[in-house]
Structures are given as structure tokens and as C-alpha cells.
mmCIF file of C-alpha atoms and ligand atoms in Angstrom:
data_model
loop_
_atom_site.group_PDB
_atom_site.id
_atom_site.type_symbol
_atom_site.label_atom_id
_atom_site.label_comp_id
_atom_site.label_asym_id
_atom_site.label_seq_id
_atom_site.Cartn_x
_atom_site.Cartn_y
_atom_site.Cartn_z
ATOM 1 C CA UNK G 1059 99.546 112.645 109.883
ATOM 2 C CA UNK G 1060 102.065 112.230 107.098
ATOM 3 C CA UNK G 1061 104.949 112.532 109.518
ATOM 4 C CA UNK G 1062 103.417 109.901 111.808
ATOM 5 C CA UNK G 1063 103.260 107.553 108.883
ATOM 6 C CA UNK G 1064 106.841 108.313 107.997
ATOM 7 C CA UNK G 1065 107.992 107.588 111.552
ATOM 8 C CA UNK G 1066 106.122 104.308 111.440
ATOM 9 C CA UNK G 1067 107.758 103.381 108.157
ATOM 10 C CA UNK G 1068 111.168 104.174 109.610
ATOM 11 C CA UNK G 1069 110.370 101.932 112.556
ATOM 12 C CA UNK G 1070 109.073 99.230 110.280
ATOM 13 C CA UNK G 1071 112.217 99.443 108.210
ATOM 14 C CA UNK G 1072 114.693 98.957 110.950
ATOM 15 C CA UNK G 1073 112.648 96.123 112.428
ATOM 16 C CA UNK G 1074 112.353 94.355 109.128
ATOM 17 C CA UNK G 1075 116.021 94.991 108.504
ATOM 18 C CA UNK G 1076 116.973 93.385 111.784
ATOM 19 C CA UNK G 1077 114.645 90.421 111.471
ATOM 20 C CA UNK G 1078 116.084 89.716 108.046
ATOM 21 C CA UNK G 1079 119.622 89.493 109.350
ATOM 22 C CA UNK G 1080 121.030 86.434 111.039
ATOM 23 C CA UNK G 1081 121.853 87.747 114.484
ATOM 24 C CA UNK G 1082 123.351 85.461 117.066
ATOM 25 C CA UNK G 1083 122.848 87.797 120.014
ATOM 26 C CA UNK G 1084 120.281 87.076 122.683
ATOM 27 C CA UNK G 1085 116.939 88.530 121.738
ATOM 28 C CA UNK G 1086 116.851 91.179 124.484
ATOM 29 C CA UNK G 1087 120.222 92.576 123.429
ATOM 30 C CA UNK G 1088 119.110 92.469 119.831
ATOM 31 C CA UNK G 1089 115.960 94.404 120.816
ATOM 32 C CA UNK G 1090 118.129 97.068 122.424
ATOM 33 C CA UNK G 1091 120.295 97.418 119.366
ATOM 34 C CA UNK G 1092 117.224 97.807 117.144
ATOM 35 C CA UNK G 1093 115.917 100.420 119.574
ATOM 36 C CA UNK G 1094 119.069 102.489 119.197
ATOM 37 C CA UNK G 1095 118.954 102.050 115.432
ATOM 38 C CA UNK G 1096 115.449 103.526 115.477
ATOM 39 C CA UNK G 1097 116.595 106.449 117.623
ATOM 40 C CA UNK G 1098 119.275 107.089 114.976
ATOM 41 C CA UNK G 1099 116.676 106.969 112.211
ATOM 42 C CA UNK G 1100 114.601 109.519 114.106
ATOM 43 C CA UNK G 1101 117.647 111.805 114.025
ATOM 44 C CA UNK G 1102 117.703 111.400 110.241
ATOM 45 C CA UNK G 1103 113.997 112.177 110.233
ATOM 46 C CA UNK G 1104 114.652 115.336 112.271
ATOM 47 C CA UNK G 1105 117.103 116.519 109.590
ATOM 48 C CA UNK G 1106 114.512 115.811 106.897
ATOM 49 C CA UNK G 1107 111.975 117.975 108.768
ATOM 50 C CA UNK G 1108 114.497 120.804 108.750
ATOM 51 C CA UNK G 1109 115.466 120.552 105.093
ATOM 52 C CA UNK G 1110 112.492 118.947 103.368
ATOM 53 C CA UNK G 1111 113.021 115.931 101.154
ATOM 54 C CA UNK G 1112 111.652 115.191 97.688
ATOM 55 C CA UNK G 1113 107.969 116.103 97.668
ATOM 56 C CA UNK G 1114 107.957 116.723 101.442
ATOM 57 C CA UNK G 1115 108.382 120.440 102.138
ATOM 58 C CA UNK G 1116 110.495 121.773 104.966
ATOM 59 C CA UNK G 1117 108.344 121.378 108.086
ATOM 60 C CA UNK G 1118 110.559 122.822 110.800
ATOM 61 C CA UNK G 1119 109.761 125.617 110.507
ATOM 62 C CA UNK G 1120 106.724 125.231 108.256
ATOM 63 C CA UNK G 1121 105.681 128.453 106.580
ATOM 64 C CA UNK G 1122 102.504 129.496 104.795
ATOM 65 C CA UNK G 1123 102.505 132.950 103.187
ATOM 66 C CA UNK G 1124 98.789 133.208 102.572
ATOM 67 C CA UNK G 1125 95.849 130.884 103.139
ATOM 68 C CA UNK G 1126 92.126 131.661 103.023
ATOM 69 C CA UNK G 1127 89.946 129.650 105.407
ATOM 70 C CA UNK G 1128 86.294 129.041 105.945
ATOM 71 C CA UNK G 1129 84.390 126.983 108.458
ATOM 72 C CA UNK G 1130 80.993 126.753 110.001
ATOM 73 C CA UNK G 1131 79.526 124.627 112.746
ATOM 74 C CA UNK G 1132 75.807 125.029 113.204
ATOM 75 C CA UNK G 1133 75.101 128.645 114.051
ATOM 76 C CA UNK G 1134 78.689 129.802 114.137
ATOM 77 C CA UNK G 1135 80.748 130.527 111.071
ATOM 78 C CA UNK G 1136 84.028 132.181 110.262
ATOM 79 C CA UNK G 1137 85.836 132.995 107.100
ATOM 80 C CA UNK G 1138 88.963 134.925 106.487
ATOM 81 C CA UNK G 1139 92.611 134.441 105.814
ATOM 82 C CA UNK G 1140 95.916 133.862 107.528
ATOM 83 C CA UNK G 1141 99.146 135.481 106.401
ATOM 84 C CA UNK G 1142 102.782 134.918 107.319
ATOM 85 C CA UNK G 1143 101.987 131.734 109.228
ATOM 86 C CA UNK G 1144 105.031 130.045 110.816
ATOM 87 C CA UNK G 1145 104.890 126.734 112.687
ATOM 88 C CA UNK G 1146 107.895 125.825 114.821
ATOM 89 C CA UNK G 1147 108.982 122.941 116.979
ATOM 90 C CA UNK G 1148 108.135 119.730 115.087
ATOM 91 C CA UNK G 1149 111.875 118.975 115.108
ATOM 92 C CA UNK G 1150 112.215 119.710 118.835
ATOM 93 C CA UNK G 1151 111.453 116.230 120.099
ATOM 94 C CA UNK G 1152 113.289 114.224 122.675
ATOM 95 C CA UNK G 1153 113.048 110.441 122.687
ATOM 96 C CA UNK G 1154 112.003 109.478 126.220
ATOM 97 C CA UNK G 1155 111.278 105.816 125.568
ATOM 98 C CA UNK G 1156 112.147 103.598 122.610
ATOM 99 C CA UNK G 1157 111.751 99.999 123.502
ATOM 100 C CA UNK G 1158 111.620 97.280 120.867
ATOM 101 C CA UNK G 1159 110.290 93.976 122.150
ATOM 102 C CA UNK G 1160 111.102 91.380 119.504
ATOM 103 C CA UNK G 1161 109.413 88.559 121.395
ATOM 104 C CA UNK G 1162 106.073 90.322 121.669
ATOM 105 C CA UNK G 1163 106.520 92.018 118.271
ATOM 106 C CA UNK G 1164 105.882 95.502 119.485
ATOM 107 C CA UNK G 1165 107.531 98.868 119.926
ATOM 108 C CA UNK G 1166 106.789 101.142 122.871
ATOM 109 C CA UNK G 1167 107.766 104.743 122.480
ATOM 110 C CA UNK G 1168 107.397 108.130 124.049
ATOM 111 C CA UNK G 1169 108.408 111.412 122.429
ATOM 112 C CA UNK G 1170 108.307 114.805 124.082
ATOM 113 C CA UNK G 1171 108.147 118.150 122.287
ATOM 114 C CA UNK G 1172 109.189 121.230 124.298
ATOM 115 C CA UNK G 1173 107.040 123.668 122.358
ATOM 116 C CA UNK G 1174 105.122 123.331 119.116
ATOM 117 C CA UNK G 1175 103.864 126.782 118.277
ATOM 118 C CA UNK G 1176 102.723 129.058 115.509
ATOM 119 C CA UNK G 1177 102.598 132.770 114.915
ATOM 120 C CA UNK G 1178 100.440 134.290 112.225
ATOM 121 C CA UNK G 1179 98.492 137.346 111.144
ATOM 122 C CA UNK G 1180 94.812 136.773 110.665
ATOM 123 C CA UNK G 1181 91.718 138.484 109.352
ATOM 124 C CA UNK G 1182 88.337 136.979 109.972
ATOM 125 C CA UNK G 1183 84.697 137.684 109.614
ATOM 126 C CA UNK G 1184 83.090 135.732 112.421
ATOM 127 C CA UNK G 1185 79.770 135.462 114.111
ATOM 128 C CA UNK G 1186 76.495 133.760 114.670
ATOM 129 C CA UNK G 1187 73.583 135.868 113.551
ATOM 130 C CA UNK G 1188 75.521 139.124 113.508
ATOM 131 C CA UNK G 1189 78.930 139.517 111.853
ATOM 132 C CA UNK G 1190 82.134 140.879 113.335
ATOM 133 C CA UNK G 1191 85.379 141.689 111.602
ATOM 134 C CA UNK G 1192 88.507 140.696 113.468
ATOM 135 C CA UNK G 1193 92.158 141.031 112.627
ATOM 136 C CA UNK G 1194 95.510 141.008 114.297
ATOM 137 C CA UNK G 1195 98.353 138.756 115.301
ATOM 138 C CA UNK G 1196 98.004 135.355 116.848
ATOM 139 C CA UNK G 1197 100.337 133.048 118.723
ATOM 140 C CA UNK G 1198 99.476 129.607 119.954
ATOM 141 C CA UNK G 1199 101.623 126.934 121.578
ATOM 142 C CA UNK G 1200 101.407 123.375 122.800
ATOM 143 C CA UNK G 1201 104.069 123.151 125.489
ATOM 144 C CA UNK G 1202 105.393 119.918 126.942
ATOM 145 C CA UNK G 1203 103.527 117.989 124.247
ATOM 146 C CA UNK G 1204 103.874 114.261 124.695
ATOM 147 C CA UNK G 1205 103.276 111.378 122.302
ATOM 148 C CA UNK G 1206 103.247 107.991 123.947
ATOM 149 C CA UNK G 1207 102.377 104.915 122.033
ATOM 150 C CA UNK G 1208 102.753 101.353 120.928
ATOM 151 C CA UNK G 1209 103.208 99.884 117.471
ATOM 152 C CA UNK G 1210 102.351 96.193 117.134
ATOM 153 C CA UNK G 1211 103.443 94.260 114.098
ATOM 154 C CA UNK G 1212 103.550 90.784 112.721
ATOM 155 C CA UNK G 1213 106.026 89.035 110.450
ATOM 156 C CA UNK G 1214 105.111 86.495 107.815
ATOM 157 C CA UNK G 1215 106.463 83.059 108.826
ATOM 158 C CA UNK G 1216 108.042 82.307 105.470
ATOM 159 C CA UNK G 1217 108.134 85.597 103.584
ATOM 160 C CA UNK G 1218 109.236 87.604 106.676
ATOM 161 C CA UNK G 1219 107.041 90.292 105.235
ATOM 162 C CA UNK G 1220 106.185 92.800 107.862
ATOM 163 C CA UNK G 1221 102.684 94.001 108.573
ATOM 164 C CA UNK G 1222 101.737 96.716 111.031
ATOM 165 C CA UNK G 1223 98.856 95.455 113.172
ATOM 166 C CA UNK G 1224 98.124 98.598 115.123
ATOM 167 C CA UNK G 1225 99.568 101.971 115.981
ATOM 168 C CA UNK G 1226 98.268 103.424 119.211
ATOM 169 C CA UNK G 1227 99.347 106.970 120.014
ATOM 170 C CA UNK G 1228 98.247 108.838 123.113
ATOM 171 C CA UNK G 1229 98.920 112.582 122.975
ATOM 172 C CA UNK G 1230 98.913 114.814 126.047
ATOM 173 C CA UNK G 1231 99.846 118.427 126.591
ATOM 174 C CA UNK G 1232 101.307 120.095 129.686
ATOM 175 C CA UNK G 1233 100.296 123.645 128.847
ATOM 176 C CA UNK G 1234 98.473 125.459 126.049
ATOM 177 C CA UNK G 1235 99.226 129.129 125.406
ATOM 178 C CA UNK G 1236 96.887 131.193 123.268
ATOM 179 C CA UNK G 1237 97.508 134.852 122.480
ATOM 180 C CA UNK G 1238 95.093 135.844 119.765
ATOM 181 C CA UNK G 1239 94.824 139.614 119.435
ATOM 182 C CA UNK G 1240 91.597 141.497 118.963
ATOM 183 C CA UNK G 1241 89.102 138.736 119.659
ATOM 184 C CA UNK G 1242 87.643 141.520 121.743
ATOM 185 C CA UNK G 1243 88.655 145.166 121.713
ATOM 186 C CA UNK G 1244 88.671 145.043 125.511
ATOM 187 C CA UNK G 1245 91.926 143.723 126.833
ATOM 188 C CA UNK G 1246 90.482 141.879 129.842
ATOM 189 C CA UNK G 1247 87.771 140.212 127.807
ATOM 190 C CA UNK G 1248 90.308 139.288 125.134
ATOM 191 C CA UNK G 1249 92.383 137.435 127.751
ATOM 192 C CA UNK G 1250 89.240 135.628 128.953
ATOM 193 C CA UNK G 1251 88.454 134.498 125.416
ATOM 194 C CA UNK G 1252 92.006 133.216 125.016
ATOM 195 C CA UNK G 1253 91.637 131.308 128.273
ATOM 196 C CA UNK G 1254 88.526 129.652 126.856
ATOM 197 C CA UNK G 1255 90.556 128.641 123.795
ATOM 198 C CA UNK G 1256 93.400 127.317 125.998
ATOM 199 C CA UNK G 1257 91.033 125.269 128.102
ATOM 200 C CA UNK G 1258 89.173 123.902 125.103
ATOM 201 C CA UNK G 1259 92.394 122.718 123.416
ATOM 202 C CA UNK G 1260 93.814 121.287 126.646
ATOM 203 C CA UNK G 1261 90.664 119.249 127.234
ATOM 204 C CA UNK G 1262 90.430 118.150 123.612
ATOM 205 C CA UNK G 1263 93.993 116.827 123.642
ATOM 206 C CA UNK G 1264 94.083 115.396 127.168
ATOM 207 C CA UNK G 1265 90.642 113.955 127.680
ATOM 208 C CA UNK G 1266 89.780 112.371 124.378
ATOM 209 C CA UNK G 1267 92.915 110.323 124.278
ATOM 210 C CA UNK G 1268 91.193 107.019 123.505
ATOM 211 C CA UNK G 1269 89.227 108.691 120.780
ATOM 212 C CA UNK G 1270 92.341 110.237 119.253
ATOM 213 C CA UNK G 1271 94.271 106.969 119.581
ATOM 214 C CA UNK G 1272 91.572 104.949 117.824
ATOM 215 C CA UNK G 1273 91.130 107.532 115.150
ATOM 216 C CA UNK G 1274 94.888 107.686 114.445
ATOM 217 C CA UNK G 1275 95.100 103.910 114.432
ATOM 218 C CA UNK G 1276 92.356 103.621 111.828
ATOM 219 C CA UNK G 1277 93.945 106.320 109.703
ATOM 220 C CA UNK G 1278 97.616 105.496 109.978
ATOM 221 C CA UNK G 1279 97.818 101.691 110.154
ATOM 222 C CA UNK G 1280 96.457 101.029 106.630
ATOM 223 C CA UNK G 1281 98.539 103.930 105.348
ATOM 224 C CA UNK G 1282 101.711 102.360 106.737
ATOM 225 C CA UNK G 1283 100.908 98.980 105.275
ATOM 226 C CA UNK G 1284 100.252 100.653 101.930
ATOM 227 C CA UNK G 1285 103.583 102.438 102.117
ATOM 228 C CA UNK G 1286 105.468 99.328 103.158
ATOM 229 C CA UNK G 1287 103.667 97.177 100.604
ATOM 230 C CA UNK G 1288 104.433 99.449 97.700
ATOM 231 C CA UNK G 1289 108.187 99.040 97.824
ATOM 232 C CA UNK G 1290 110.575 96.291 98.659
ATOM 233 C CA UNK G 1291 112.495 96.510 101.901
ATOM 234 C CA UNK G 1292 115.765 97.127 100.081
ATOM 235 C CA UNK G 1293 114.185 99.983 98.091
ATOM 236 C CA UNK G 1294 113.135 101.618 101.322
ATOM 237 C CA UNK G 1295 116.514 101.157 102.960
ATOM 238 C CA UNK G 1296 118.137 102.711 99.897
ATOM 239 C CA UNK G 1297 115.840 105.732 100.233
ATOM 240 C CA UNK G 1298 116.702 106.179 103.902
ATOM 241 C CA UNK G 1299 120.448 105.707 103.547
ATOM 242 C CA UNK G 1300 120.388 107.926 100.448
ATOM 243 C CA UNK G 1301 118.802 110.635 102.557
ATOM 244 C CA UNK G 1302 121.373 110.214 105.302
ATOM 245 C CA UNK G 1303 124.108 112.786 104.849
HETATM 246 C C1 LIG J 1488 108.275 128.169 119.708
HETATM 247 O O1 LIG J 1488 108.863 126.909 119.494
HETATM 248 C C2 LIG J 1488 110.265 126.929 119.251
HETATM 249 C C3 LIG J 1488 110.686 125.515 118.944
HETATM 250 O O2 LIG J 1488 110.255 124.602 119.929
HETATM 251 C C4 LIG J 1488 110.982 127.499 120.476
HETATM 252 O O3 LIG J 1488 112.373 127.575 120.213
HETATM 253 C C5 LIG J 1488 110.433 128.887 120.771
HETATM 254 O O4 LIG J 1488 111.010 129.359 121.968
HETATM 255 C C6 LIG J 1488 108.907 128.842 120.929
HETATM 256 N N1 LIG J 1488 108.386 130.181 121.064
HETATM 257 C C7 LIG J 1488 107.965 130.663 122.235
HETATM 258 C C8 LIG J 1488 107.502 132.070 122.228
HETATM 259 O O5 LIG J 1488 107.917 129.963 123.236
HETATM 260 C C1 LIG J 1489 94.761 144.524 117.503
HETATM 261 O O1 LIG J 1489 95.411 144.395 118.757
HETATM 262 C C2 LIG J 1489 96.642 145.074 118.837
HETATM 263 C C3 LIG J 1489 97.282 144.718 120.160
HETATM 264 O O2 LIG J 1489 96.349 144.628 121.182
HETATM 265 C C4 LIG J 1489 96.390 146.593 118.678
HETATM 266 O O3 LIG J 1489 97.621 147.285 118.728
HETATM 267 C C5 LIG J 1489 95.709 146.832 117.323
HETATM 268 O O4 LIG J 1489 95.358 148.204 117.212
HETATM 269 C C6 LIG J 1489 94.468 145.990 117.161
HETATM 270 N N1 LIG J 1489 93.986 146.077 115.794
HETATM 271 C C7 LIG J 1489 92.683 146.235 115.495
HETATM 272 C C8 LIG J 1489 92.352 146.311 114.027
HETATM 273 O O5 LIG J 1489 91.804 146.293 116.333
#
């Protein structure tokens, strides 16, 4: 969520930056040059994921040594802990589409991630009615994960102040891999249970796309405007260029 907001701010920045300048090029050409500026900023963002920056920890890979968890839905509950959790692949994106349309004040984009995956050790006490102890290793991956979306913005007529109107992001996933050990002590049944997990995640990502898009939009749009509103454009540009090595 945070990284989405950061991407949006980067986009907002380079748009605002461009609109502020007096550019004599035709608008379509100008749109293309802003598009490539954004692709460059995403490269900066990729570096920041790999190194961390200020209060943002390193996220590629992201590591958690130890984390207790607890959840319950109706009858079913689980509590336990994860250890040596490592998330990889947030930096492994390819920009498929980056198209800035200055006339319609919108940005269409599509990013593709080869594999976002985690490995971890887990211990859990799960069940509904009766309790079962489970522990082992777990690996899970979203492969060919795609984020396609559109950011619409408006610019103040006089102030040129930029406001994000909406951010629509549609995720989809090509393949989900789940290898959680010891869900069942029987190997065949364990594979079946992992297939249930794979199918559940695939459907959740691929079939609720409007729901996810609306939910993200409601969460992220105000956040972006807050972030943009808090600082002046030149402050933000200084932060970005300061981060650029
Ligand atoms: C996990 O993701 C990383 C980064 O995308 C990738 O290099 C690695 O091959 C993936 N692991 C597996 C087992 O596919
Ligand atoms: C968990 O599964 C692994 C691999 O299938 C097995 O080697 C290990 O003994 C199991 N651990 C427990 C506590 O059942």
C-alpha cells in the first residue's frame, strides 16, 4: 500500500514538474517525454526498494525474523508464529505500458512482476472445534503478477496545483504456487490442501478485480493527495533527486 502511494507520488511529481515548465513541444511528444521520465523515476524507486530509504526499510528482499500472528473467522481460528520470513521480487517489475496523456490528464500503466514470493518457517495451532498443531516450512509465489491501471489527475487553473482524482489498479496473476509443509501429515492430502490455497488466491486476485480496484482507489487516492499536499513540489523534487545516486 505504501509503495503504491510512493509510485503515485513519483508520477505526480514528474507530471507536476512538466506542467510547470514552459515546453514548446507538441503535447503528444511532451507526453512521451514525461512517460520516459516516469520510467526513470521507477528505476530510482527500484533502487530504493533494494536499499531502503529514511524510514522505509529495505523491501527487496523484505525480511522478518519473528512475528506472532492470530486470526479467526467464525468457527475457524489460527494462532502461531512465523520465523525467518523472506519476501522477494517486489523489485522485479518490468514496465509494460507507461502512457501519459496530458490532454486527458491521465496516466495509463501496466507493470509485470515475474515472481513475488516468500519463504518462511511457521508454527500454528489451527482448527475449528478441535485443535491441531502444525509446523514446517512454507513457500508461496505469485507468478506473472500484473498491475494494470489508470491514474487521473487535475491541475488547478491558476495555482497549477495537482490533485489526484482517482487511481484505478487492476491486479491479475498468471500462476499461484503454494508449498506449505505439514498441513497434513499425508503427502497426497497436503498437496490437495495446497491446491485449495492456490485456487483460493488465484480467484481472489483475478475475479474480484473491481472490488480490489475500488478499495485501492478509496485507500490510496486521499493518501496521495495528503502526501502531495504536505510538501511543496520543489521539496519533493529535492527528495527524489537527493535519493538518486
Ligand atoms: C522468488 O522470486 C525471486 C525474485 O522474483 C526469483 O528470483 C526467484 O527465482 C523466486 N523463487 C522461486 C523458487 O521461484
Ligand atoms: C514437516 O514436513 C517435512 C517435509 O514434508 C518433514 O520432513 C517434517 O518431518 C515435517 N515436520 C513435522 C513436525 O511434521
